[in-house]
Short mmCIF file of C-alpha atoms and ligand atoms in Angstrom, two decimals:
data_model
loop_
_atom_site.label_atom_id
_atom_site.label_comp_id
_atom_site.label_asym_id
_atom_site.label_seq_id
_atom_site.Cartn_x
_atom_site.Cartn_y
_atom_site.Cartn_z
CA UNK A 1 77.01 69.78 97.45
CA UNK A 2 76.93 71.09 100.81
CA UNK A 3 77.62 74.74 101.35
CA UNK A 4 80.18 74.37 103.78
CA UNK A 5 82.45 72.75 101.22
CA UNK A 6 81.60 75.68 98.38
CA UNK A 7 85.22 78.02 98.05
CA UNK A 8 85.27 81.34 96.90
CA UNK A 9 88.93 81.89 96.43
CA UNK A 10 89.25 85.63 95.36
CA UNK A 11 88.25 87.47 92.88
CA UNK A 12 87.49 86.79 88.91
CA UNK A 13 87.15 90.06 87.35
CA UNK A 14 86.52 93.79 88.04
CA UNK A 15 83.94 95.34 85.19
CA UNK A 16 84.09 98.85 84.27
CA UNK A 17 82.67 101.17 81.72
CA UNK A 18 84.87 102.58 79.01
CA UNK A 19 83.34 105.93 76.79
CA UNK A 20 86.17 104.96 73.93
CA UNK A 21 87.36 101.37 73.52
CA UNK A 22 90.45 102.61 71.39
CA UNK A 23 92.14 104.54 74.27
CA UNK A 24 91.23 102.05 76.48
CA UNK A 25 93.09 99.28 74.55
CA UNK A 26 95.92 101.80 74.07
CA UNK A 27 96.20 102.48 77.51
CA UNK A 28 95.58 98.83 79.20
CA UNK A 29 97.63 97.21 76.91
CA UNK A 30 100.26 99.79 75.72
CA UNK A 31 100.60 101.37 79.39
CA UNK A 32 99.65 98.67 81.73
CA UNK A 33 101.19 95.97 79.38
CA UNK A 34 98.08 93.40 79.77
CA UNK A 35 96.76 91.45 77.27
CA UNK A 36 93.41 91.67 75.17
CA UNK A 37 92.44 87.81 75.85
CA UNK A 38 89.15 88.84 74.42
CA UNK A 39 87.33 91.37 72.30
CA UNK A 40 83.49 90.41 72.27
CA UNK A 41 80.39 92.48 72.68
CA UNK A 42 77.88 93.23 75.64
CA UNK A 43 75.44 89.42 75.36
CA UNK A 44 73.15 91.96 76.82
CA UNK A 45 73.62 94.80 74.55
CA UNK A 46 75.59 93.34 71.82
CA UNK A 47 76.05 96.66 69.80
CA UNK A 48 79.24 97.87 72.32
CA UNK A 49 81.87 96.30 72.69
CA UNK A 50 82.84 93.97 76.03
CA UNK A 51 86.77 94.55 76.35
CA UNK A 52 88.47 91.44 78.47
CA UNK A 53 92.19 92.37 79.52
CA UNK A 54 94.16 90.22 81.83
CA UNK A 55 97.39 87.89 81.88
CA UNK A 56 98.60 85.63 79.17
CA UNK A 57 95.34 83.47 79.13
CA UNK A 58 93.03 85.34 81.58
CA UNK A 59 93.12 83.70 84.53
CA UNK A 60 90.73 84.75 86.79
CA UNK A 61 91.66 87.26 89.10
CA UNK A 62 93.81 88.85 86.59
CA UNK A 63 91.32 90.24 84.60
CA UNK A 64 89.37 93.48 84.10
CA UNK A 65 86.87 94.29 81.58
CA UNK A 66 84.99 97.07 80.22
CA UNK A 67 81.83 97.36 78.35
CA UNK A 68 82.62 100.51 75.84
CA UNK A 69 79.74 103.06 76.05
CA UNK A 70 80.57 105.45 73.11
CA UNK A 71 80.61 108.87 74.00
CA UNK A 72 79.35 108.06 77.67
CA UNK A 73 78.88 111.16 80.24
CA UNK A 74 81.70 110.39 83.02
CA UNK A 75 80.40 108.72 86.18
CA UNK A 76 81.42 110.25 89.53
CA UNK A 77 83.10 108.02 91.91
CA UNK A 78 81.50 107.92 95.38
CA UNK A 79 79.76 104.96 97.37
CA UNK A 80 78.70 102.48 96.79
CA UNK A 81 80.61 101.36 94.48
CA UNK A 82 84.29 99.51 93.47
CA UNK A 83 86.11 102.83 94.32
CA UNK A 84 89.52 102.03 93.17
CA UNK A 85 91.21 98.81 91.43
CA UNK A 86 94.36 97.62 92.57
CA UNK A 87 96.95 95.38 90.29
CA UNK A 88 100.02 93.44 92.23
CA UNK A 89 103.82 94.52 90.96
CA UNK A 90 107.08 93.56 92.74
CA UNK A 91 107.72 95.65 95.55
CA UNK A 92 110.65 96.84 93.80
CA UNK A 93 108.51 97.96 90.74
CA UNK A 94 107.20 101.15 91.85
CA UNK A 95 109.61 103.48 90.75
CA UNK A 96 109.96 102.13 87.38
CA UNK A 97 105.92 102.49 87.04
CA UNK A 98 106.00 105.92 88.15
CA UNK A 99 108.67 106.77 85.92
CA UNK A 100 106.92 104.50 83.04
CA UNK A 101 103.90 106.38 83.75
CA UNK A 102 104.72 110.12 83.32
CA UNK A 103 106.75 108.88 80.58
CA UNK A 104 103.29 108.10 79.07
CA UNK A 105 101.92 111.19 79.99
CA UNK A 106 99.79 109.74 83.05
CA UNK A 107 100.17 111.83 86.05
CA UNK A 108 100.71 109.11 89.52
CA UNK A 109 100.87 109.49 93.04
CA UNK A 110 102.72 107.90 95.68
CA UNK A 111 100.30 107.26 98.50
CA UNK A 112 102.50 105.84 101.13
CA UNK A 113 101.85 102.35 102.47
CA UNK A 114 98.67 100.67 103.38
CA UNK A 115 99.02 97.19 105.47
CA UNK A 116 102.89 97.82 104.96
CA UNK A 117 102.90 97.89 101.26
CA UNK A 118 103.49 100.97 98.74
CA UNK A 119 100.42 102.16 96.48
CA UNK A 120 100.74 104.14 93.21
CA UNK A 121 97.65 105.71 92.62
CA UNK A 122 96.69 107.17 89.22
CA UNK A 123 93.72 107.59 86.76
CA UNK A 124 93.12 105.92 82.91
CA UNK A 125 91.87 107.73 80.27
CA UNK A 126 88.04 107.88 81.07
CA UNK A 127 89.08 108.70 84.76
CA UNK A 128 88.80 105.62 86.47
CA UNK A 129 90.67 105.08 89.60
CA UNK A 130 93.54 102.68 89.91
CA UNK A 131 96.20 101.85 91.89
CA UNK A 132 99.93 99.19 91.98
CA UNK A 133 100.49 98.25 94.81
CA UNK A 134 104.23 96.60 95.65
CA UNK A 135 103.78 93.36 97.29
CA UNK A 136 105.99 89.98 97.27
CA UNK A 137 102.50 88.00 96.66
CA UNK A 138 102.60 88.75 93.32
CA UNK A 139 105.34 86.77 93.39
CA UNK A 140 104.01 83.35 94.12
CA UNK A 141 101.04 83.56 92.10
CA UNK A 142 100.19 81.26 89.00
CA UNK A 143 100.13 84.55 87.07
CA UNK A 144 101.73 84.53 83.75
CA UNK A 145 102.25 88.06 82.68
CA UNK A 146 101.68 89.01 79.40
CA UNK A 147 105.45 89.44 78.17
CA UNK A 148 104.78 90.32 74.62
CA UNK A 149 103.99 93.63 75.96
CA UNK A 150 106.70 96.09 76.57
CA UNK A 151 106.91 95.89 80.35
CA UNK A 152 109.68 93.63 81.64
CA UNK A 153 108.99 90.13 83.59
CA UNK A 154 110.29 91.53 86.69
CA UNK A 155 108.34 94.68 86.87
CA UNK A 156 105.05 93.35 85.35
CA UNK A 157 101.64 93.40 87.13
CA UNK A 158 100.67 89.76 88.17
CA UNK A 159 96.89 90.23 88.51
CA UNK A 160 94.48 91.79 90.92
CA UNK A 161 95.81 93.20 94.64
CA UNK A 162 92.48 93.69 95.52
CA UNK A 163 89.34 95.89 95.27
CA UNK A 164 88.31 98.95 97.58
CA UNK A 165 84.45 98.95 98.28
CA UNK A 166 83.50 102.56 98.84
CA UNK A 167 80.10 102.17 101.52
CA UNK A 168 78.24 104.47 103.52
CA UNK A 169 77.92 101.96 106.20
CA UNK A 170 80.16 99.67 106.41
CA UNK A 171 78.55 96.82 109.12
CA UNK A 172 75.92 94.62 106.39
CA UNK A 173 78.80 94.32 103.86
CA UNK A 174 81.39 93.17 106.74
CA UNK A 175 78.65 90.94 107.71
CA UNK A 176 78.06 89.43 104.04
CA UNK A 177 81.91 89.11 103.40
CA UNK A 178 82.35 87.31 106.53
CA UNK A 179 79.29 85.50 107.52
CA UNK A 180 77.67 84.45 103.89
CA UNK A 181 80.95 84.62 101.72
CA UNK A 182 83.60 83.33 104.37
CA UNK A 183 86.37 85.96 104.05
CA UNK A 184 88.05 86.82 107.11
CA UNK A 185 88.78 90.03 108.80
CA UNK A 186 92.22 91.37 108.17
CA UNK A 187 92.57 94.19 110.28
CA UNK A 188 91.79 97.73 109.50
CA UNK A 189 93.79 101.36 109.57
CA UNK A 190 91.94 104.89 109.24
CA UNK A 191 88.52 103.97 107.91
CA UNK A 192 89.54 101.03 106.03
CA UNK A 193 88.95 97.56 106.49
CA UNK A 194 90.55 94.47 105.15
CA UNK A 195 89.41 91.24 104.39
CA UNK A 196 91.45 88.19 102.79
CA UNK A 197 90.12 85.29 100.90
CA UNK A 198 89.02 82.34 103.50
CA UNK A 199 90.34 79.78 101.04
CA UNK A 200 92.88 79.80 98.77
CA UNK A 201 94.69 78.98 95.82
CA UNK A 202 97.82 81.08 95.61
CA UNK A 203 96.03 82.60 92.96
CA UNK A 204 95.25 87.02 92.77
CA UNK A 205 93.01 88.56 93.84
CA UNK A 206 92.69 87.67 97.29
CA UNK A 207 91.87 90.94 99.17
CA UNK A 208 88.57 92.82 99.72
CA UNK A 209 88.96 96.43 101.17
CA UNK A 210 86.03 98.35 102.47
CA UNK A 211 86.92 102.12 103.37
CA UNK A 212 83.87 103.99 105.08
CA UNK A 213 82.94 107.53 103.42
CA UNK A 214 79.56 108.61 104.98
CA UNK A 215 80.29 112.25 103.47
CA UNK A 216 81.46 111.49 100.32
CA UNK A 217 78.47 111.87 97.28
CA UNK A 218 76.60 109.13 96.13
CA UNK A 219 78.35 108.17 92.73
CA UNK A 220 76.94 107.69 89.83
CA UNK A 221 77.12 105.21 86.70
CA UNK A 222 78.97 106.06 83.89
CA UNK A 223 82.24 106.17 82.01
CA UNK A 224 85.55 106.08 84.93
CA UNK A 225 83.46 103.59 87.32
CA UNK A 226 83.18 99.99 87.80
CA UNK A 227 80.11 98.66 87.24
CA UNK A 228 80.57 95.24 89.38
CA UNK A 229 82.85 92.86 90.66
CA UNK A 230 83.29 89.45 90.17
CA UNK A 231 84.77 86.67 92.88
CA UNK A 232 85.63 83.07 91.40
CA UNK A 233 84.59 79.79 92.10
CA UNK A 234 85.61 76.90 90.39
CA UNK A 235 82.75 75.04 88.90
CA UNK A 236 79.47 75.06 88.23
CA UNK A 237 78.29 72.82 91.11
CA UNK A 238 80.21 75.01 93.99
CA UNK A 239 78.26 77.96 91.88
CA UNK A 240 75.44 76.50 91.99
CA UNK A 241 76.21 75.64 96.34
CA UNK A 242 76.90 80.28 96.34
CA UNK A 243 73.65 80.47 94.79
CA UNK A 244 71.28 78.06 97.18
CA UNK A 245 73.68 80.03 100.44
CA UNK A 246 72.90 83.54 99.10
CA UNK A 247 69.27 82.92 97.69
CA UNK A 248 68.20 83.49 101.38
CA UNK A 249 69.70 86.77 101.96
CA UNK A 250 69.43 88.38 98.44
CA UNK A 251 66.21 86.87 96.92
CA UNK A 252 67.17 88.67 94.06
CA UNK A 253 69.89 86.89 92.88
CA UNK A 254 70.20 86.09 89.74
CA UNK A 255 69.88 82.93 87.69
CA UNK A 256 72.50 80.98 86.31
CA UNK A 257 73.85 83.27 82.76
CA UNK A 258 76.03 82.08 80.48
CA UNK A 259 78.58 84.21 79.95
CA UNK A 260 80.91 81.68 77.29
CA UNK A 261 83.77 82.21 79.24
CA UNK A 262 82.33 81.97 82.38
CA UNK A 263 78.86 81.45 83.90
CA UNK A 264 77.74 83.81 86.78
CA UNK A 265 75.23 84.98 89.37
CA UNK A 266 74.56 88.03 90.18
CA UNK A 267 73.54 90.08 93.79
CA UNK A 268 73.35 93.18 94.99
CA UNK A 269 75.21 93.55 98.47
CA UNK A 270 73.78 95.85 101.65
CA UNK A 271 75.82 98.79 100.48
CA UNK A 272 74.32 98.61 96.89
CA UNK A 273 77.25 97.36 95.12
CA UNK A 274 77.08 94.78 92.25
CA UNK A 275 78.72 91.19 93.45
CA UNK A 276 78.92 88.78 90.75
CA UNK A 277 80.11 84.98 91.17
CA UNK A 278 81.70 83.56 88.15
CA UNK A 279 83.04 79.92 87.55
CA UNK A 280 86.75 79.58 87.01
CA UNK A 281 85.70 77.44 83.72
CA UNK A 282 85.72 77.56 80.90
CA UNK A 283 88.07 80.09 80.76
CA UNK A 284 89.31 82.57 77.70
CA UNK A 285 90.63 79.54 75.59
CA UNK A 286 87.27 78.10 75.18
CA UNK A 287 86.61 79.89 71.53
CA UNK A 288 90.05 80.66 71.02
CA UNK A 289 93.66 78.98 71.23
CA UNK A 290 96.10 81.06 73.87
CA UNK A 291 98.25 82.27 70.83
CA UNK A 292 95.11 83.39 69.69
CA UNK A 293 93.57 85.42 72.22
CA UNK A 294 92.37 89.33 71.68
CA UNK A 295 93.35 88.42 67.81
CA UNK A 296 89.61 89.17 66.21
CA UNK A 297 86.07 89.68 67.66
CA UNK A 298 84.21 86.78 69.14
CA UNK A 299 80.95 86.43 69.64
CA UNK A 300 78.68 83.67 71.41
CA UNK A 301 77.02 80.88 68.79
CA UNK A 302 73.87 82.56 69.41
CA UNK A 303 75.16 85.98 68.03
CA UNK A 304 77.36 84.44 65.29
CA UNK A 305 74.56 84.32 62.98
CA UNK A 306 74.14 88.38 63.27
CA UNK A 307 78.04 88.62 62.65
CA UNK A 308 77.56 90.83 59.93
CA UNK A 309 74.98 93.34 61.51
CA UNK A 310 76.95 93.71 64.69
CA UNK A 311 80.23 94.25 63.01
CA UNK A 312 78.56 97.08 60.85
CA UNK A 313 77.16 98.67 65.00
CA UNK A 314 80.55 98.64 66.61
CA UNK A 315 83.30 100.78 66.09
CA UNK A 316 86.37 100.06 63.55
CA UNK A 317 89.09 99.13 66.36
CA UNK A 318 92.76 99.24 65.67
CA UNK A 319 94.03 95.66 67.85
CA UNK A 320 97.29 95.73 69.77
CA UNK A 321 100.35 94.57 68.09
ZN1 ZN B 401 81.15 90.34 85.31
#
């Protein structure tokens, strides 16, 4: 396939690292109202947990995930890195999240407007930074919100706003997002700038922020901070396209992994932040039927035979009702 026809259509997941995957399920799911579409472990490291939350069926750019890291030291936030995670609500959402929020005991902050629309900021329980932000998009998005949960349709987040990249220098990473990866520049206010999507699908997800903090300390990996993000693309072939456009800037690009749900590649952009691309397919219901989804741990056919072993490694976990 030629390159030129290769989409990258927002973004597929945001990864974090949880110290306690029981408050973390009580908070994303009781809090935030989003599903568990899967509980699995690490493929790398398959004694933790890999926590997948997102909208009814996980459809990529609704979905965040944590590997759980018992007991792990908080990270600090500071570039490079994915410096805060924003979710889409109804503009007319925001008070009833702040008030949902301290209701829950989670302390939020009104931040004003950035590019015209409102921003709740707040913190989950191992720290890690987060924001709603009130926007009509989140209207006209194939997101299917998660309505078992106890957050009504109306007020419920409908996937990913976008992502703030927290750099040092800023120019390389423009360059990557708009040269290599074909988003476009969005404009910019204080020492943050925007970029959208150069294709779309009406899907989440769409927006890429990068906000310049040359005095702000390196951070560090650890529980409270996201260890990558992923941007989707549909199929293997158009991955495969990402991989033979990158290869020349990032030799270091991964190979192909299989990640069951989705298969990715994996770079490290100028800033030193961890970009992965992940297909679109085969999505959440390849193991599991929707109504199933988050109901038991899963674990890839080459893991099932050490079922036993790994369930006796991981924590007992208490699954949402
Ligand atoms: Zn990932």
């Amino acid at each position: 396939m030629d390159a030129t026809e290769c989409t990258l259509p927002g973004l597929h997941h945001v990864t974090a690292i949880t110290a306690d995957a029981q408050k973390n399920i009580n908070f994303y799911c009781d809090v935030l109202a989003l599903r568990l579409v899967k509980l699995t472990v690490n493929f790398d490291d398959p004694a933790s947990y890999h926590l997948y939350y997102g909208d009814e069926s996980g459809r990529p750019g609704t979905v965040l995930t944590f590997f759980a890291w018992p007991g792990a030291a908080r990270g600090r936030i500071g570039p490079p890195q994915v410096s805060a995670t924003a979710f889409s609500v109804p503009p007319d959402a925001m008070d009833y999240w702040a008030q949902r929020l301290a209701a829950q005991g989670v302390e939020s902050q009104l931040q004003g407007n950035r590019f015209g629309e409102p921003v709740l900021g707040f913190l989950d329980p191992d720290g890690m930074q987060l924001e709603l932000i009130g926007t009509n998009a989140s209207a006209n998005s194939a997101v299917r919100p998660w309505l078992a949960g106890s957050v009504p349709k109306s007020m419920a987040i409908g996937g990913i706003h976008s992502v703030t990249l927290s750099e040092r220098k800023t120019d390389a990473t423009s360059a990557l997002l708009t040269d290599v990866m074909k988003y476009q520049s969005a404009g910019s206010e204080d020492n943050r700038l925007r970029y959208q999507a150069g294709t779309h699908d009406h899907g989440p997800g769409t927006i890429v922020d990068i906000v310049h903090t040359p005095d702000i300390r390196h951070g560090t990996l650890g529980a409270g901070v996201v260890h990558h993000v992923a941007f989707r693309t549909p199929d293997d072939a158009q991955q495969a396209a990402w991989r033979d456009k990158i290869a020349p800037y990032f030799p270091h690009v991964s190979p192909v992994m299989d990640r069951c749900y989705f298969h990715s590649i994996y770079y490290r952009e100028p800033g030193g932040v961890l970009f992965e691309i992940a297909t679109e397919h085969p999505g959440f219901t390849a193991d599991q039927a929707v109504a199933e989804l988050g109901k038991k741990l899963m674990l890839p056919p080459w893991l099932e035979k050490q079922r036993k072993e790994i369930e006796r490694l991981v924590p007992p976990i208490k699954l949402p009702q």
